[in-house]
Short mmCIF file of C-alpha atoms and ligand atoms in Angstrom, two decimals:
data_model
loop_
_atom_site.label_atom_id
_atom_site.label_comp_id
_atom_site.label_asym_id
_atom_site.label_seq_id
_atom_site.Cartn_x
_atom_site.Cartn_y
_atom_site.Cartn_z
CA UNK A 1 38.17 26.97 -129.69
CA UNK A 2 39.23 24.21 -132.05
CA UNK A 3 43.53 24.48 -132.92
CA UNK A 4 45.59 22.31 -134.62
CA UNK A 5 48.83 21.54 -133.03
CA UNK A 6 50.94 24.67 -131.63
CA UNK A 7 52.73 26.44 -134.38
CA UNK A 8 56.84 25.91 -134.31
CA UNK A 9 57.56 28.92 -131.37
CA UNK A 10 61.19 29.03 -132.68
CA UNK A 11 60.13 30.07 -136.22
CA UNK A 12 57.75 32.47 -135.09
CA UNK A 13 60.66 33.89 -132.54
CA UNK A 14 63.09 33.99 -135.64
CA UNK A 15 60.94 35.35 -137.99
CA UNK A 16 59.94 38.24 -135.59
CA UNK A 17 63.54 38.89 -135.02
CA UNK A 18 64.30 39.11 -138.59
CA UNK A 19 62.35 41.95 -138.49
CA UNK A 20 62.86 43.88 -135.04
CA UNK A 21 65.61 45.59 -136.27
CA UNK A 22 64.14 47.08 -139.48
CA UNK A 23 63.08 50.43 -139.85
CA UNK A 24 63.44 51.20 -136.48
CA UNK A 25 62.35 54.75 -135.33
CA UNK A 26 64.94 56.72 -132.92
CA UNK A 27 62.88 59.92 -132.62
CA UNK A 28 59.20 58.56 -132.57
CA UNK A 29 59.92 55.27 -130.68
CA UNK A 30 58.80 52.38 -132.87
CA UNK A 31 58.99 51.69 -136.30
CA UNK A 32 58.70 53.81 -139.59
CA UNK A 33 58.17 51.52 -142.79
CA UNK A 34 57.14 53.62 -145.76
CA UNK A 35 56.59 52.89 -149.08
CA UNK A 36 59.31 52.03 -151.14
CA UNK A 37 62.00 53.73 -148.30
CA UNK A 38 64.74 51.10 -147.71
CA UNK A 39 63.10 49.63 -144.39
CA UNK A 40 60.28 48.46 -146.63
CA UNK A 41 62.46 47.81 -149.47
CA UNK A 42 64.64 45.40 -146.78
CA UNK A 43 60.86 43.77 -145.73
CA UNK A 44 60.10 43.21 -149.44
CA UNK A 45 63.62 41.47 -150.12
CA UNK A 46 63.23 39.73 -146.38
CA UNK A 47 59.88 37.93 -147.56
CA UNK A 48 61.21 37.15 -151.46
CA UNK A 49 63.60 35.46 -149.71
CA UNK A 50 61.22 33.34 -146.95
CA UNK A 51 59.11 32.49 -149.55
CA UNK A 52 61.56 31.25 -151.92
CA UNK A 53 63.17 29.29 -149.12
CA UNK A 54 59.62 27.56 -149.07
CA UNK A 55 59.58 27.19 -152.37
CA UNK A 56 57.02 29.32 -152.76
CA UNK A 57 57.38 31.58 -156.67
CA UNK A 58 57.82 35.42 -155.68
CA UNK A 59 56.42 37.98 -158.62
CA UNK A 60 55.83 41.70 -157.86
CA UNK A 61 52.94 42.82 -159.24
CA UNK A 62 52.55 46.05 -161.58
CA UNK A 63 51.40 48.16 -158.44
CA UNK A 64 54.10 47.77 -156.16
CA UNK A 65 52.40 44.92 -154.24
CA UNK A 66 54.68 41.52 -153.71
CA UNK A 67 53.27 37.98 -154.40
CA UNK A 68 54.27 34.74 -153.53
CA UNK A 69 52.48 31.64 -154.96
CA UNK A 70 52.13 28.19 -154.00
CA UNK A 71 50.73 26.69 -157.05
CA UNK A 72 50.77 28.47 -160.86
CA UNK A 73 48.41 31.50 -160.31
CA UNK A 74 44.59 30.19 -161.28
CA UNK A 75 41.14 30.78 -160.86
CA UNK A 76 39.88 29.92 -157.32
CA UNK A 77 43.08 30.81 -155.81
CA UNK A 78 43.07 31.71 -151.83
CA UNK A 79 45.04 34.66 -151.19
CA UNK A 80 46.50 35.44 -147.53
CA UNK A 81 48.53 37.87 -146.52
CA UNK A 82 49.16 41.52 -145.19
CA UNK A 83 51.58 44.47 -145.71
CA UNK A 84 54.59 45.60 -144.32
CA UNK A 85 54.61 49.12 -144.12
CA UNK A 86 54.01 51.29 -140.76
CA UNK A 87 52.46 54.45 -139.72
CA UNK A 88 55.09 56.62 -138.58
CA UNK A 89 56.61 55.46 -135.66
CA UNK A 90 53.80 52.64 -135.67
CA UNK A 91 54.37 49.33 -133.54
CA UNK A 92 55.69 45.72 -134.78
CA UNK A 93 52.49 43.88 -135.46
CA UNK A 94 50.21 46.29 -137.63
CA UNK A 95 50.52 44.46 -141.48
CA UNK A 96 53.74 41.83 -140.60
CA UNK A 97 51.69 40.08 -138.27
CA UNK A 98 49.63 39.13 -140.98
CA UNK A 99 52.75 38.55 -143.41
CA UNK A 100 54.24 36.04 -141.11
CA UNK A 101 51.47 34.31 -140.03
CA UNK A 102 51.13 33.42 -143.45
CA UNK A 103 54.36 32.18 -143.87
CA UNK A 104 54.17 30.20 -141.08
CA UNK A 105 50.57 28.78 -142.21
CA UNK A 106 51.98 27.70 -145.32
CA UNK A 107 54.59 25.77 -142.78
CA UNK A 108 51.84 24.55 -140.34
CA UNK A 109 49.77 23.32 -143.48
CA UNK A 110 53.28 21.46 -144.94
CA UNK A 111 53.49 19.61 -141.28
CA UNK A 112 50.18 18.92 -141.75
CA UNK A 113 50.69 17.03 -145.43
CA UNK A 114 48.41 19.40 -146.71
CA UNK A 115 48.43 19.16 -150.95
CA UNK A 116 46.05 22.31 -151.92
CA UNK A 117 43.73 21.26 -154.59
CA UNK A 118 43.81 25.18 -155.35
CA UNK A 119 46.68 27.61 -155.74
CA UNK A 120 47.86 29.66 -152.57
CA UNK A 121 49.34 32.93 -152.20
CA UNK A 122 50.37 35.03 -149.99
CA UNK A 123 50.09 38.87 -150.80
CA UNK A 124 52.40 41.84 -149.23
CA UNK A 125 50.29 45.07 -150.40
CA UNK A 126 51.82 48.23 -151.19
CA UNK A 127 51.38 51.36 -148.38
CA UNK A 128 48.38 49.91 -146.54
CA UNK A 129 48.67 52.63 -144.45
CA UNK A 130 49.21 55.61 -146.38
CA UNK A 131 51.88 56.23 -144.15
CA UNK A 132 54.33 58.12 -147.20
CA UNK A 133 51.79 59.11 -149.84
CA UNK A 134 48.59 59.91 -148.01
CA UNK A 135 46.03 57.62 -149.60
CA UNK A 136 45.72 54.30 -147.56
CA UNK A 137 45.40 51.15 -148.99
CA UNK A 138 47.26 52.22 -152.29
CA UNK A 139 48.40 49.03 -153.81
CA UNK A 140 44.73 46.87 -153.35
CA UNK A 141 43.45 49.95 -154.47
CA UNK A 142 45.33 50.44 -157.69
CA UNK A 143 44.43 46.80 -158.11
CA UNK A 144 41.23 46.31 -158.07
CA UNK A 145 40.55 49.87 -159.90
CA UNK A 146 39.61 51.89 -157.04
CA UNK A 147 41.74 54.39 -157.78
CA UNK A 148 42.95 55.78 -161.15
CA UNK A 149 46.37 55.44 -161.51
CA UNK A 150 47.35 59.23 -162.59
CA UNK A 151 46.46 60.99 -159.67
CA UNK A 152 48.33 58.41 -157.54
CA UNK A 153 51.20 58.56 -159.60
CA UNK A 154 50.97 61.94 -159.12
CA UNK A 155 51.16 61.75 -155.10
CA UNK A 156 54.07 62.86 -153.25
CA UNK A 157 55.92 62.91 -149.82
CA UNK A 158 56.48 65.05 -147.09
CA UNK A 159 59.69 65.56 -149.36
CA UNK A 160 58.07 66.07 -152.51
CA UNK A 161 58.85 62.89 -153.99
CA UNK A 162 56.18 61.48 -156.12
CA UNK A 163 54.98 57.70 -156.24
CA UNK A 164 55.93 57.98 -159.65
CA UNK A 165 60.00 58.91 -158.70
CA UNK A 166 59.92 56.66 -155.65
CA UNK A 167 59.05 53.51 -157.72
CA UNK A 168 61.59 54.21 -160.39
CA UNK A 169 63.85 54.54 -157.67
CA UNK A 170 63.87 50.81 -156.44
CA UNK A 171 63.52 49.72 -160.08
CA UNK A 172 59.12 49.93 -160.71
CA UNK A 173 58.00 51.05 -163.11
CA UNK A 174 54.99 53.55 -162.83
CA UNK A 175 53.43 53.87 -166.03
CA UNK A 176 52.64 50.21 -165.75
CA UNK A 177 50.34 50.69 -162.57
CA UNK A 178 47.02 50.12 -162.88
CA UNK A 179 43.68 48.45 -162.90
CA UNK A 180 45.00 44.31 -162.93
CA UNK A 181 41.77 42.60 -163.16
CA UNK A 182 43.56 39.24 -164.74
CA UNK A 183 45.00 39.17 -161.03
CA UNK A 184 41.77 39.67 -159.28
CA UNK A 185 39.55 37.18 -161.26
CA UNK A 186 41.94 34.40 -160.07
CA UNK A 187 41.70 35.21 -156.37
CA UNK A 188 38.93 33.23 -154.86
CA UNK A 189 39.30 34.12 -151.27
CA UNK A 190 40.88 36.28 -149.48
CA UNK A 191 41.65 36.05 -145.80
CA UNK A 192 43.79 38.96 -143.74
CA UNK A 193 44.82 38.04 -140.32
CA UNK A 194 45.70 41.31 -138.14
CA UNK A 195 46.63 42.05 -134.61
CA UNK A 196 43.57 43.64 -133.46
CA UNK A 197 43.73 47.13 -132.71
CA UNK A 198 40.90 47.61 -130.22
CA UNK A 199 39.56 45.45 -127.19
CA UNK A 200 36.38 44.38 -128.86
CA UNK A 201 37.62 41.13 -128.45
CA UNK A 202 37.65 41.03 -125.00
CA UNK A 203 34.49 42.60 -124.67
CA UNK A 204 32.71 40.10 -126.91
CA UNK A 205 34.87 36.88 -125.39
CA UNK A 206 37.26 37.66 -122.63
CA UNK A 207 38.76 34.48 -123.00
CA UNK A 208 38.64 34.36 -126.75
CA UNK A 209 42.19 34.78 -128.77
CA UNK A 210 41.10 34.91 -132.08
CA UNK A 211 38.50 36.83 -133.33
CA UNK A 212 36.54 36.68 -137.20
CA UNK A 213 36.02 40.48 -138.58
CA UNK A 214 32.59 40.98 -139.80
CA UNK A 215 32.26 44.71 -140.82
CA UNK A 216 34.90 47.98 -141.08
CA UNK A 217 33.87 51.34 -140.15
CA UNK A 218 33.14 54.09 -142.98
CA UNK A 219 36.50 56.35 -142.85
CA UNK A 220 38.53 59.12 -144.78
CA UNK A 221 41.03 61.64 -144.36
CA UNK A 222 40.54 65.31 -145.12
CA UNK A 223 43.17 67.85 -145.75
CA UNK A 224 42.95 71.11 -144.63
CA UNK A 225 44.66 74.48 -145.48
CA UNK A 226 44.45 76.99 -143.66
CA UNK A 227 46.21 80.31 -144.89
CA UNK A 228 46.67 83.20 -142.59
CA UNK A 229 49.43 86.35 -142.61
CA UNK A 230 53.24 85.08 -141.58
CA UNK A 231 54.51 87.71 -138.99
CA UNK A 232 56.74 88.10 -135.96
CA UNK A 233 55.74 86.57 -132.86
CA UNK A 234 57.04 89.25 -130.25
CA UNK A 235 55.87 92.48 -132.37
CA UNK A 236 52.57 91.52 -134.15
CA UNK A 237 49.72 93.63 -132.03
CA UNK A 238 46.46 91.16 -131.12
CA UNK A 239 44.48 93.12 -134.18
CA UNK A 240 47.00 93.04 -136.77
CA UNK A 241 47.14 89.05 -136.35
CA UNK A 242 45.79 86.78 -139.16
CA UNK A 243 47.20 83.42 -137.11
CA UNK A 244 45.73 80.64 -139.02
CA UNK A 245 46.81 78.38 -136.29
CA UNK A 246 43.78 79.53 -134.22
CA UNK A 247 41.23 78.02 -136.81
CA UNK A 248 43.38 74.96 -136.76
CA UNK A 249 42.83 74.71 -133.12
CA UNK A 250 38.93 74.40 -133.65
CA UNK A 251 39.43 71.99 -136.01
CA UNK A 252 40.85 69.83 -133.03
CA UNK A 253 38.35 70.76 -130.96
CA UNK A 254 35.57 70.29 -133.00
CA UNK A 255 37.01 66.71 -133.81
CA UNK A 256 36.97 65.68 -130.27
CA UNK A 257 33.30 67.32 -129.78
CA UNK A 258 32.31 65.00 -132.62
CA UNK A 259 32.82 62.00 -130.93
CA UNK A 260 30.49 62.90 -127.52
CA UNK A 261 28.27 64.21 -130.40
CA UNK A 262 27.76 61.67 -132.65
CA UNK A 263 27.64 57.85 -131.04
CA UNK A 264 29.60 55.47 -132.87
CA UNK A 265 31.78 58.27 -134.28
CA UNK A 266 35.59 59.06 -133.97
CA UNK A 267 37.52 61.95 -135.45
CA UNK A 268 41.09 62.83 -135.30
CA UNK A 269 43.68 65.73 -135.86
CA UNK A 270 47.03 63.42 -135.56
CA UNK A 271 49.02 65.77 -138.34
CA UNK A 272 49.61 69.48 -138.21
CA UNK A 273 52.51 71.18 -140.13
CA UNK A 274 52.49 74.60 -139.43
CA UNK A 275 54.57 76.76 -142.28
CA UNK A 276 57.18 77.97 -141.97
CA UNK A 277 57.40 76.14 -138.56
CA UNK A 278 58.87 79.02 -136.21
CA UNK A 279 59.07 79.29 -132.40
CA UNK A 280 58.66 83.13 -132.88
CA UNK A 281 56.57 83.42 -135.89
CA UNK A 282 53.12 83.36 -136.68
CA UNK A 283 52.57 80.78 -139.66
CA UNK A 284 51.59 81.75 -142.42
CA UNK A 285 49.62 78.71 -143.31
CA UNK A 286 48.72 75.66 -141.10
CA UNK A 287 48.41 72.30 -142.85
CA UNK A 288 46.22 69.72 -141.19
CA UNK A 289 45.28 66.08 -141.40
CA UNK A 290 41.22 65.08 -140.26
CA UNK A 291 40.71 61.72 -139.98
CA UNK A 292 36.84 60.87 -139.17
CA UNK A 293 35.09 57.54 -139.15
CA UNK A 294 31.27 56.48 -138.35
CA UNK A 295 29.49 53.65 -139.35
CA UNK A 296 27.25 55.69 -141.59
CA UNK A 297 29.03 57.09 -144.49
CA UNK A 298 26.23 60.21 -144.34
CA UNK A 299 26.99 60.96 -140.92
CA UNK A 300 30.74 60.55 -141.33
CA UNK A 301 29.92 63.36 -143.84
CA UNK A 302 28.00 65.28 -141.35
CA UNK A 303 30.76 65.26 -139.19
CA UNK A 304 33.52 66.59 -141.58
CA UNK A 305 31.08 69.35 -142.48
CA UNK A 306 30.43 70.01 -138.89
CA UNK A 307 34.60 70.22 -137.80
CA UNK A 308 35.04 72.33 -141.46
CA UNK A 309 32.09 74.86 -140.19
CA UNK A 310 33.89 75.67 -136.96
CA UNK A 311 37.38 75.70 -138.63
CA UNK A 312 35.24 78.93 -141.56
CA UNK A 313 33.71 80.23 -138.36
CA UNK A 314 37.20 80.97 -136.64
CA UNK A 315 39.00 81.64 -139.89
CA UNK A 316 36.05 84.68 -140.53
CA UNK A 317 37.22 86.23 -137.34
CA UNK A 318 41.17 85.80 -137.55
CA UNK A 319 40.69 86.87 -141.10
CA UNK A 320 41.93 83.53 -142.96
CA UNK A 321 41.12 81.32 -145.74
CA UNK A 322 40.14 77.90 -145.46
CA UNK A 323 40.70 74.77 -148.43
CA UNK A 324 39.78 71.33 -147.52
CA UNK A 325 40.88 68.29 -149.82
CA UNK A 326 38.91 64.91 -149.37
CA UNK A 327 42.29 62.58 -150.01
CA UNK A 328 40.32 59.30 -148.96
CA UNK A 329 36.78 57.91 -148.41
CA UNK A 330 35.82 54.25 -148.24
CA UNK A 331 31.91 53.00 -147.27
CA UNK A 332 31.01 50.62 -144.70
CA UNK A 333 32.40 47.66 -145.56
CA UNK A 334 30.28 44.32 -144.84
CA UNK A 335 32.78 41.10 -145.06
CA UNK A 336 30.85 38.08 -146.79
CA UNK A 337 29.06 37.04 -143.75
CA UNK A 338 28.33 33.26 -144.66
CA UNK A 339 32.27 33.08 -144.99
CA UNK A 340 32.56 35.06 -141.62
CA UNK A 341 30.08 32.11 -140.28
CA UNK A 342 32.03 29.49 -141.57
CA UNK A 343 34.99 30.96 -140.15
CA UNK A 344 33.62 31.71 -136.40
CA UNK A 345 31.94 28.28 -136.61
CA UNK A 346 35.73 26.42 -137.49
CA UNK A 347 37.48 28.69 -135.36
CA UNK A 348 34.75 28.80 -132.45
CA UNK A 349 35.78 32.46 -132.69
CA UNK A 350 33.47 35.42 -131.58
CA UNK A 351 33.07 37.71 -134.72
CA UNK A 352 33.84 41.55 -134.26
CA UNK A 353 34.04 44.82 -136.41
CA UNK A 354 36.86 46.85 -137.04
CA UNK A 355 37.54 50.68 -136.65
CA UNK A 356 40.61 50.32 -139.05
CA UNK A 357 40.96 50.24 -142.12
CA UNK A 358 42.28 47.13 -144.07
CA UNK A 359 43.57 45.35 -148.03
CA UNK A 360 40.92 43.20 -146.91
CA UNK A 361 38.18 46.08 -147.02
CA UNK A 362 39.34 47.49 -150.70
CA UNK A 363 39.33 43.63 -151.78
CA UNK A 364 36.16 42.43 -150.28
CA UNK A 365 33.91 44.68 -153.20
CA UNK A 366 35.78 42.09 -155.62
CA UNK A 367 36.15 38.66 -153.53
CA UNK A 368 34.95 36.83 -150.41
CA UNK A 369 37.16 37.92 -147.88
CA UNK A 370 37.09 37.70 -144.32
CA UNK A 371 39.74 38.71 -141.55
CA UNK A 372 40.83 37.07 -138.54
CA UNK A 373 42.04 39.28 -135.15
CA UNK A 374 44.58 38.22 -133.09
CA UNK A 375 43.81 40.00 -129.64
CA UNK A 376 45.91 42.57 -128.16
CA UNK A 377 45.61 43.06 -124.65
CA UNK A 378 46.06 46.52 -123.88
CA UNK A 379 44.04 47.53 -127.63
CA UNK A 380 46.90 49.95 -128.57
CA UNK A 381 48.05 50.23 -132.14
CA UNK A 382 49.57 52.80 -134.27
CA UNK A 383 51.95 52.93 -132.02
CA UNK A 384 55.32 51.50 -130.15
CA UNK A 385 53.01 49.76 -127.08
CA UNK A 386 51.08 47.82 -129.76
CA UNK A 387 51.38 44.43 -128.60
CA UNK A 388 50.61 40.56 -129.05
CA UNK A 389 51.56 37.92 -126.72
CA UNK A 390 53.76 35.64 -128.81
CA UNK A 391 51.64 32.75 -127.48
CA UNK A 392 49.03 34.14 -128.96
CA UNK A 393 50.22 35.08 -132.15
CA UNK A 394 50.78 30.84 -132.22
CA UNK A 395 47.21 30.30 -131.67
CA UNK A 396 46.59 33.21 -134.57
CA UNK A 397 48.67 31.39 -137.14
CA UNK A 398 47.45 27.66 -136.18
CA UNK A 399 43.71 29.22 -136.99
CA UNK A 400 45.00 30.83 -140.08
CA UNK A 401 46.33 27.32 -141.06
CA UNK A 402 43.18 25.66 -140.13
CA UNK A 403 41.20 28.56 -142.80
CA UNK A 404 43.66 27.92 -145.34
CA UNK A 405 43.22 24.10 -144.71
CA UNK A 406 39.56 24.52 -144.88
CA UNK A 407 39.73 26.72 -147.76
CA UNK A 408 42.56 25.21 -150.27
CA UNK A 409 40.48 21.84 -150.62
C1 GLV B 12 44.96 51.85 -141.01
O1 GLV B 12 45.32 51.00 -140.20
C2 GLV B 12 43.90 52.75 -140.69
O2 GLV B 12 42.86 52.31 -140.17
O3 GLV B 12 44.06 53.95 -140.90
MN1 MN B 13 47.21 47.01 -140.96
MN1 MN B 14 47.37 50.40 -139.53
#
């Protein structure tokens, strides 16, 4: 692997502990950083104020995503960048790995003497992870048009707090969201660098730190109600029960069976909500979250149709009814591969696809985009353990700054 001199280790140490402390988690462990909450909102006014000490020009956009621009905005501009927000109680690296390395690029490529011929910016997109509203990747999405803007405004919390409120709230406005393809035409390229969130990077290079992203996994999210009787827990008799927790149960089940079923495939329950919530009652409705994801769109499909059959089978018998809500579905996503080449050819990096979802898969439909991995040892994210050796992270931003380098000419 080709690297440019080591990145400054102090600035990476400071910047990380800028942020250790923010939106910390006491009951899950780890962090929660959601949309528009103050931990993000502390984030957001954390990297205004980085970036401005760079003398980079900060602008939020019209769907709660942050900018910060080296160079007016104009066509051909290379976009970097990541978000800030967490799963709940996610781990440190997931999104600001990717917002600091860029910071610290821009820093690397000053040391350098680096004038871009082309504008540079670094992006912080809005709920990447769909972490408070339910639909991932809001903010790119909004952006480039994937989404229409009334049904998202129209999203709400586990508190019933729409997007709409929330954005008022810290001072957006909502009725401006939207489609903003004036923004997207100038991007040129965009480049995402993530911690990566599996060990395919190992397995492809065990001595490789960096890693180019070639491909992400086909992947949505599926709500499903399940509505039974609400009744007592000691005094309900076996036949008088209508427990709509026992369908939810297959749908766990099922989900796991999936994944010895269908190679390639994984499928999750990782949200229930059972309502009203009672040690001794039987709910009267069971909310639950399906997250699947195949390479194959179709069979992804296949899959969710497969966990929803046993879910109707067991609701029949416990005499329940069953809804299910698609909330997300993206395709296969393909990253342009002759940028991908020019990247594992610069970096000497192995190239490797992604189970996750990314801002770099909603942008890459509109703009050459590529990602770059950072590895992480043990492959757990989406969680506290999620780790990156800070030595690492170094190498991570140096390769960054040689992509930027490479691309800002
Ligand atoms: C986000 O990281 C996702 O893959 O769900
Ligand atoms: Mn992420
Ligand atoms: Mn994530």
């Amino acid at each position: 692997m080709r690297f440019g001199p080591p990145a400054d280790a102090s600035r990476f140490a400071s910047a990380w502990s800028d942020l250790a402390g923010v939106g910390r988690d006491p009951l899950r462990g780890g962090f929660s950083r959601h949309t528009f909450d103050d931990a993000d909102m502390q984030l957001r006014h954390w990297f205004a104020e980085q970036a401005q000490r760079r003398g980079l020009e900060v602008e939020n956009d019209r769907n709660g995503n942050v900018w910060a621009w080296w160079g007016a905005p104009g066509p051909g501009s290379v976009v970097t960048g990541s978000h800030l927000d967490s799963v709940p109680g996610g781990g440190a690296f997931d999104g600001p790995l990717g917002v600091v390395s860029a910071l610290l690029a821009v820093d690397e490529l000053r040391l350098r003497g680096v004038t871009p011929a082309r504008p540079l910016a670094i992006a912080c997109f809005a709920e990447e992870e769909g972490g408070r509203f339910g639909l991932p990747c809001m903010g790119s999405r909004l952006m480039t048009g994937a989404v229409d803007a009334d049904s998202v405004r129209r999203l709400h919390d586990v508190n019933a707090v729409s997007v709409a409120d929330a954005a008022r709230r810290v001072g957006f406005d909502p009725s401006t969201m939207g489609p903003d393809p004036a923004r997207l035409a100038v991007i040129g390229t965009f480049v995402e660098l993530h911690v990566e969130q599996g060990r395919l990077l190992q397995a492809a290079d065990a001595s490789a730190v960096v890693g180019v992203g070639s491909e992400i996994l086909a992947h949505g999210r599926w709500r499903i109600t399940v509505t039974g009787q609400g009744n007592h827990a000691g005094t309900t008799r076996p036949e008088d029960r209508k427990d709509p927790m026992i369908p939810a149960a297959a749908a766990v089940f099922a989900a796991r069976r999936a994944i010895t079923e269908y190679e390639g495939a994984v499928a999750t329950v990782g949200r229930i909500n059972p309502i009203p919530g009672g040690t001794n009652v039987i709910a009267s409705t069971v909310q639950l979250w399906l997250d699947v994801r195949h390479e194959s769109a179709v069979t992804t499909a296949t899959i969710v149709d497969a966990i929803v059959a046993a879910v109707r089978d067991e609701a029949a018998a416990e005499d329940c009814t069953v809804m299910v809500q698609r909330e997300s579905m993206v395709d296969k996503v393909s990253f342009d591969a002759g940028l991908g080449l020019e990247l594992s050819e610069l970096l000497k990096a192995p190239v490797i696809s992604s189970g996750a979802g990314h801002d770099a898969g909603v942008l890459s439909a509109h703009v050459p985009t590529a990602m770059l991995f950072v590895r992480n040892p043990s492959g757990v994210s989406h969680a506290p353990d999620e780790y990156a050796d800070a030595a690492d992270c170094l190498v991570g931003i140096d390769a960054l700054a040689d992509v930027l380098e490479n691309l800002v000419r």
